[in-house]
PDB file of C-alpha atoms and ligand atoms in Angstrom:
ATOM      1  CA  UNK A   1     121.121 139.854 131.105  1.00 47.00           C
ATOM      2  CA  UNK A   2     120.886 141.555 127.582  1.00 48.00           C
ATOM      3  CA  UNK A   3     121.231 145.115 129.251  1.00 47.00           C
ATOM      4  CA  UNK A   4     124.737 143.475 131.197  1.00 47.00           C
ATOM      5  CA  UNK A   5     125.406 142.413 127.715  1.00 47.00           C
ATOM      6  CA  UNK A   6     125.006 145.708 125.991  1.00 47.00           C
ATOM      7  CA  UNK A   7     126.740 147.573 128.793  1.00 46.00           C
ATOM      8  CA  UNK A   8     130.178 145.259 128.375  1.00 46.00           C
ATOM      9  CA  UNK A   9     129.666 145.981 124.829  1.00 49.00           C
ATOM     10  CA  UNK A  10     129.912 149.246 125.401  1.00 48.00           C
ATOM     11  CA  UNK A  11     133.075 149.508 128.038  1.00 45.00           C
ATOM     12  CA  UNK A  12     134.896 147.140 125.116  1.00 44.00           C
ATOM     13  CA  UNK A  13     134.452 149.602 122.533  1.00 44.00           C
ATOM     14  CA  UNK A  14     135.438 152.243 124.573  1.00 44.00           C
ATOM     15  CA  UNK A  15     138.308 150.307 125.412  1.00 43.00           C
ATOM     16  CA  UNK A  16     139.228 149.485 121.849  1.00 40.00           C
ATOM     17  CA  UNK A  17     138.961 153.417 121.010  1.00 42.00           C
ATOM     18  CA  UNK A  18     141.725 153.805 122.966  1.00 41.00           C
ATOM     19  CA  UNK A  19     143.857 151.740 120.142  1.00 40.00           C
ATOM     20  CA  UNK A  20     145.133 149.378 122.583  1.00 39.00           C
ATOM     21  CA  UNK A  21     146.765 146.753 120.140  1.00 44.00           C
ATOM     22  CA  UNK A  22     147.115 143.366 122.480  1.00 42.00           C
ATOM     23  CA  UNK A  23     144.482 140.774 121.601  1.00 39.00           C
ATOM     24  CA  UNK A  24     142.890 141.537 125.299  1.00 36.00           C
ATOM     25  CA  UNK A  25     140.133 143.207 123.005  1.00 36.00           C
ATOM     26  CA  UNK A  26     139.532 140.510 121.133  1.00 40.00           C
ATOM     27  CA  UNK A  27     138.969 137.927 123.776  1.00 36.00           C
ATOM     28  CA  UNK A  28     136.825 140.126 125.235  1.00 37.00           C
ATOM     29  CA  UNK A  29     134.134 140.423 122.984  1.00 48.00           C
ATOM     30  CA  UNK A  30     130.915 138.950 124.922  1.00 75.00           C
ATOM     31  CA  UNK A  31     130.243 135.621 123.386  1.00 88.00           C
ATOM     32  CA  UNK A  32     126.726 134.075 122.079  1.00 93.00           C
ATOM     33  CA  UNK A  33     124.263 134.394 124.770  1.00 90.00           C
ATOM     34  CA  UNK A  34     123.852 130.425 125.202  1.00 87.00           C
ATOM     35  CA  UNK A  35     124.346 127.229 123.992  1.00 87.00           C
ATOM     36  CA  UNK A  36     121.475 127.129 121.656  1.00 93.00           C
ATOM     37  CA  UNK A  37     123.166 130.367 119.657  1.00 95.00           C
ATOM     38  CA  UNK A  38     126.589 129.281 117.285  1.00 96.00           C
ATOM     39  CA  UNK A  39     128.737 132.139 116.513  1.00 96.00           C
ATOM     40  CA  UNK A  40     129.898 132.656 112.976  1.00 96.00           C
ATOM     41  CA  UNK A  41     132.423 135.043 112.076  1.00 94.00           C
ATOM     42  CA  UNK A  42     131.455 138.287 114.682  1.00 93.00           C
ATOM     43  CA  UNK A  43     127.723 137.118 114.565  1.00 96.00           C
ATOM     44  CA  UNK A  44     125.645 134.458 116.754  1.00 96.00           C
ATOM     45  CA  UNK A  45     122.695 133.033 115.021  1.00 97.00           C
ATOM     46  CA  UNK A  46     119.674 130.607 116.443  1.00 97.00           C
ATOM     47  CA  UNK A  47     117.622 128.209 114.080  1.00 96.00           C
ATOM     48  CA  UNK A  48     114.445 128.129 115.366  1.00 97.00           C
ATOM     49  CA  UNK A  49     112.095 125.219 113.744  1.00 94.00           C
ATOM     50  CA  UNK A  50     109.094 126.364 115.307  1.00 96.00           C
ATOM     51  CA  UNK A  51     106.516 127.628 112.480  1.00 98.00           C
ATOM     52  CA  UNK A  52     106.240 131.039 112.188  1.00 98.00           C
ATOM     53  CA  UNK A  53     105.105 133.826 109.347  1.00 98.00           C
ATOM     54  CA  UNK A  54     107.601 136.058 108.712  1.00 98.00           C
ATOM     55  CA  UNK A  55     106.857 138.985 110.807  1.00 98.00           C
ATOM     56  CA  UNK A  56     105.990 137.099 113.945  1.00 98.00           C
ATOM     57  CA  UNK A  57     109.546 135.454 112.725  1.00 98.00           C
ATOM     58  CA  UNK A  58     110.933 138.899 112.744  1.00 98.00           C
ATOM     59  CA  UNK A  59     109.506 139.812 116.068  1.00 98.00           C
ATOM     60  CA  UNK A  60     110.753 136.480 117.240  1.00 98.00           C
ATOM     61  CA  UNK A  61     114.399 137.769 116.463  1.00 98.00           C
ATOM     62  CA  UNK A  62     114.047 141.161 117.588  1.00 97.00           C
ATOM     63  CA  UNK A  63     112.828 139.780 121.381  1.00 97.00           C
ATOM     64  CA  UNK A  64     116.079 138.205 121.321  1.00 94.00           C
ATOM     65  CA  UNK A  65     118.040 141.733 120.229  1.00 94.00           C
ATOM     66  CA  UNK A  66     118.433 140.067 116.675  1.00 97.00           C
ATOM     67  CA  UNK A  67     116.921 140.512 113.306  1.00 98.00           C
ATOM     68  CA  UNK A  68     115.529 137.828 111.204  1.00 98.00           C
ATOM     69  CA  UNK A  69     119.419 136.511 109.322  1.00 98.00           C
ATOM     70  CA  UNK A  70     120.487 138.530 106.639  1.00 98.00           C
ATOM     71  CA  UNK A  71     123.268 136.531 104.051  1.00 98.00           C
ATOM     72  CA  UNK A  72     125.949 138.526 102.092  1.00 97.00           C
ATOM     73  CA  UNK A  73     128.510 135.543 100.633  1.00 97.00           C
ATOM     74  CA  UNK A  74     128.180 131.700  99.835  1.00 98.00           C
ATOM     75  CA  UNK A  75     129.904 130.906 102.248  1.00 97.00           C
ATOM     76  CA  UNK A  76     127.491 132.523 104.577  1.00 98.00           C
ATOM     77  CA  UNK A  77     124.472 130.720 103.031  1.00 98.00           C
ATOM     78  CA  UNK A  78     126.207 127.762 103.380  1.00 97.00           C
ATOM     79  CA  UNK A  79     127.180 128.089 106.717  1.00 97.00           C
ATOM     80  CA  UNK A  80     123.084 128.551 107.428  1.00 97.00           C
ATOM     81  CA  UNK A  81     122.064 125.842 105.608  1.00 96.00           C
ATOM     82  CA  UNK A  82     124.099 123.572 107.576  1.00 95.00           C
ATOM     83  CA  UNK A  83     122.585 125.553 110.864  1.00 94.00           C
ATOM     84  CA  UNK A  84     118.921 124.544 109.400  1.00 94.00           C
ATOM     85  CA  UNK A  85     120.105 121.138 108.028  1.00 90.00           C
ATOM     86  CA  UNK A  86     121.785 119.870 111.693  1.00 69.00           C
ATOM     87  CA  UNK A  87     118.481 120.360 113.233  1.00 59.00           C
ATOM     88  CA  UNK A  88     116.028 118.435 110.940  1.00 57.00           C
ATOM     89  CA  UNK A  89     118.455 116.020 109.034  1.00 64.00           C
ATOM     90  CA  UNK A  90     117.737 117.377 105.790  1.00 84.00           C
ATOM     91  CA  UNK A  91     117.133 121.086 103.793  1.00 93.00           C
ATOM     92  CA  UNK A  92     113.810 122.799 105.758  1.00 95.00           C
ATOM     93  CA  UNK A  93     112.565 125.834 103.828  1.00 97.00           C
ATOM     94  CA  UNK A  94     113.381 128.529 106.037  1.00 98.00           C
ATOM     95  CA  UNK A  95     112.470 132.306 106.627  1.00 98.00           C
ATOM     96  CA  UNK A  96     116.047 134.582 106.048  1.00 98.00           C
ATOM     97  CA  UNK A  97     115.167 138.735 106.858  1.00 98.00           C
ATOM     98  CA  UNK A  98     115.011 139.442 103.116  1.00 98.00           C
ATOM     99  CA  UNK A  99     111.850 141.553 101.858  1.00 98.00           C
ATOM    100  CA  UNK A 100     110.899 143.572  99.287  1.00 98.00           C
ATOM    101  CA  UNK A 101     107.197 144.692 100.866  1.00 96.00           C
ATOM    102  CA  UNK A 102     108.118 148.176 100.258  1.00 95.00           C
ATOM    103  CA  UNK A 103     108.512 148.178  96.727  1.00 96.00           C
ATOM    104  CA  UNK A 104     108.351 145.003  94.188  1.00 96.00           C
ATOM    105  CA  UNK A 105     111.970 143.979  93.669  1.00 95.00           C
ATOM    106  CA  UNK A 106     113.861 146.531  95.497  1.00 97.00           C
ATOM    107  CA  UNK A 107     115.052 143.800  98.382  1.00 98.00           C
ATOM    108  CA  UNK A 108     116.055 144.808 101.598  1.00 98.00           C
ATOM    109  CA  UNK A 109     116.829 142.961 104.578  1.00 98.00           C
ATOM    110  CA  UNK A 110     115.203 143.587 107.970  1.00 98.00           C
ATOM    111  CA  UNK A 111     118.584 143.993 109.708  1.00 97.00           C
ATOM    112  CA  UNK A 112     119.539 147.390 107.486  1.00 97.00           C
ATOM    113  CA  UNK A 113     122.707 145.494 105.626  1.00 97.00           C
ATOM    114  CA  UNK A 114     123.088 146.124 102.054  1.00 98.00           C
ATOM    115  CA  UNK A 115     121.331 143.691  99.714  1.00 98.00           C
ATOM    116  CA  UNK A 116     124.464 142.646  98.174  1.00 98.00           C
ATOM    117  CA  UNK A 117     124.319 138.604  97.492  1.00 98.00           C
ATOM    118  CA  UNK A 118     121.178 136.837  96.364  1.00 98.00           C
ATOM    119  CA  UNK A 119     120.852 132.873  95.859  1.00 98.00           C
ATOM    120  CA  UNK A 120     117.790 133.062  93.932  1.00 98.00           C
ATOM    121  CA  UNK A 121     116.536 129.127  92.632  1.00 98.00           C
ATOM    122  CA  UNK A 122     116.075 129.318  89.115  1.00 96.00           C
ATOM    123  CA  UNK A 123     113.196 131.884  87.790  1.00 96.00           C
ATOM    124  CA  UNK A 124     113.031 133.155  91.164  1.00 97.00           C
ATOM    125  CA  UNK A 125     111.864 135.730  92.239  1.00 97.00           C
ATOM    126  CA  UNK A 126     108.735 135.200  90.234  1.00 97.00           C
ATOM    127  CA  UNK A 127     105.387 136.332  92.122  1.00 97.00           C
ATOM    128  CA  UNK A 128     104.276 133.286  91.602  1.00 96.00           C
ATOM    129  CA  UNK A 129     100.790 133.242  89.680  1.00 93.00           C
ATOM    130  CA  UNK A 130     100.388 137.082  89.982  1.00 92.00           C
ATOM    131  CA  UNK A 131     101.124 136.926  93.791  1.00 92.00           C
ATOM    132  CA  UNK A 132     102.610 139.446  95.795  1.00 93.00           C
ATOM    133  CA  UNK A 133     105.515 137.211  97.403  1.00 98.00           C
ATOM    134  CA  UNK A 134     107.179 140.083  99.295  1.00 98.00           C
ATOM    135  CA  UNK A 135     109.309 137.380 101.647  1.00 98.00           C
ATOM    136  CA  UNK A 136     112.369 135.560 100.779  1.00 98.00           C
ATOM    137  CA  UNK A 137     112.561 131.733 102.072  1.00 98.00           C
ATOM    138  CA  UNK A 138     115.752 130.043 101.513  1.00 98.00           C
ATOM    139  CA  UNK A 139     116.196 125.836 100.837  1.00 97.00           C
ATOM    140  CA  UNK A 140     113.587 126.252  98.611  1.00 96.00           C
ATOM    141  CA  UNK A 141     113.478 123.956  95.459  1.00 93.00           C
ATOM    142  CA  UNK A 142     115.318 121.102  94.085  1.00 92.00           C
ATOM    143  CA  UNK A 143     118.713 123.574  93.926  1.00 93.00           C
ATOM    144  CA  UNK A 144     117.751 124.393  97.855  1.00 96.00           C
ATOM    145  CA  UNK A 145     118.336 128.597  97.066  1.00 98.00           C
ATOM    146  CA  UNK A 146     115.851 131.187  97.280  1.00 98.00           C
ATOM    147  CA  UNK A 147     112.465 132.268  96.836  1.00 98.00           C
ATOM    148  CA  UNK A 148     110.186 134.846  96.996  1.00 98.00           C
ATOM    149  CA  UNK A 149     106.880 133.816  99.100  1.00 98.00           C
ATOM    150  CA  UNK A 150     103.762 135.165 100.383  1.00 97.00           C
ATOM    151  CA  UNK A 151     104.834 136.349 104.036  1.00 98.00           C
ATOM    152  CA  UNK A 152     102.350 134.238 105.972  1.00 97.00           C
ATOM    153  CA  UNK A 153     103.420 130.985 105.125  1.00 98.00           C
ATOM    154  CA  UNK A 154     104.794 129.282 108.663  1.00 98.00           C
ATOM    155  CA  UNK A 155     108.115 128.045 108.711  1.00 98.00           C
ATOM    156  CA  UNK A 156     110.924 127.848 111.021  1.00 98.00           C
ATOM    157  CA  UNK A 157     113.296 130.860 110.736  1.00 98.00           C
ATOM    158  CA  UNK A 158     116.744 132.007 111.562  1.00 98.00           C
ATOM    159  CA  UNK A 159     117.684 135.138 113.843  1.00 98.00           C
ATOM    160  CA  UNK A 160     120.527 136.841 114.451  1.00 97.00           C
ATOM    161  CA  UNK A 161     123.094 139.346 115.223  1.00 95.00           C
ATOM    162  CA  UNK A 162     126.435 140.703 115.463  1.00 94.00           C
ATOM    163  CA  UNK A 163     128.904 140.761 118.716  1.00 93.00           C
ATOM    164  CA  UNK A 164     130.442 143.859 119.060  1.00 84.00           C
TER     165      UNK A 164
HETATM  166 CA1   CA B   1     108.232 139.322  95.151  1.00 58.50          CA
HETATM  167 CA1   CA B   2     108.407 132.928  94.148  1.00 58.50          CA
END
C-alpha cells in the first residue's frame, strides 16, 4: 500500500514539475491513508491513546511513514488538541515529537522541522527537581500547554505526516 502510495507521490510531483496550472494537481494529491487518519492543511495525523514512552511512540509513527507530530502555529496546537480531546472527552497529556535529548534546551523535533513555536505551561521547561526531562508532552497543566518530561512516561501520542 505505502510503496503504491509513495510511487503516486512521486508521478504527481513529476507531474506538477511540468507547471501544469489546472487544479488536476491538486485533487490529486493521495489522501490520508484511512479513516482513522484526519488531514489538516497538507498533513494527515492519527491520535493514538494507547500508552506509549516516547521512543516506542516515535517508532510507532515511523511504522506508519510518520514522525511523532511536530506543531509550528496556535492554530496547529489547537487543531491537535481537539484531535486528542474528541477521543477521550477531555485534555489527555499527550506525547508531540519535540526533544531536546541531544543537548539541554536546544529543542528539536523528530520530524527535522524547525523549532519555531513553543506552548510552554508556565515555568516550563523546568527539569523538574534536577531531572533530565528531554521529552515534550503537550495538555499538560491547568493552562493544558507544554512540558518537558522524562521520556518514559506512557502516554498516548500523536503521529504524523505530510501529503505530497
Ligand atoms: Ca528538559
Ligand atoms: Ca518539566
Amino acid at each position: 500500500m505505502w510503496t503504491i502510495l509513495l510511487f503516486l507521490c512521486a508521478v504527481f510531483v513529476q507531474s506538477g514539475a511540468t507547471g501544469e496550472k489546472d487544479d488536476r494537481n491538486k485533487r490529486s494529491y493521495p489522501s490520508c491513508p484511512s479513516r482513522q487518519w484526519t488531514k489538516n492543511g497538507q498533513r494527515c495525523y492519527l491520535s493514538v491513546s494507547a500508552p506509549n514512552n516516547w521512543v516506542g511512540a516515535e517508532q510507532y509513527c515511523l511504522r506508519q511513514g510518520a514522525n511523532l507530530a511536530s506543531v509550528h502555529s496556535f492554530s496547529e496546537y489547537t487543531f491537535l488538541q481537539q484531535l486528542v480531546g474528541s477521543e477521550s472527552n477531555g485534555h489527555p497529556v499527550t506525547w508531540i515529537g519535540g526533544t531536546d535529548a541531544f543537548q539541554d534546551r536546544v529543542w528539536f523535533w523528530s520530524d527535522g522541522s524547525s523549532f519555531d513555536y513553543a506552548a510552554w505551561a508556565a515555568g516550563e521547561p523546568n527539569n523538574y527537581g534536577g531531572r533530565r526531562e528531554p521529552c515534550i508532552e503537550m495538555n499538560w497543566g491547568a493552562d493544558h500547554r507544554w512540558n518537558d518530561s522524562p521520556c518514559d512516561n506512557k502516554r498516548g501520542f500523536i503521529c504524523s505526516f505530510k501529503l505530497c
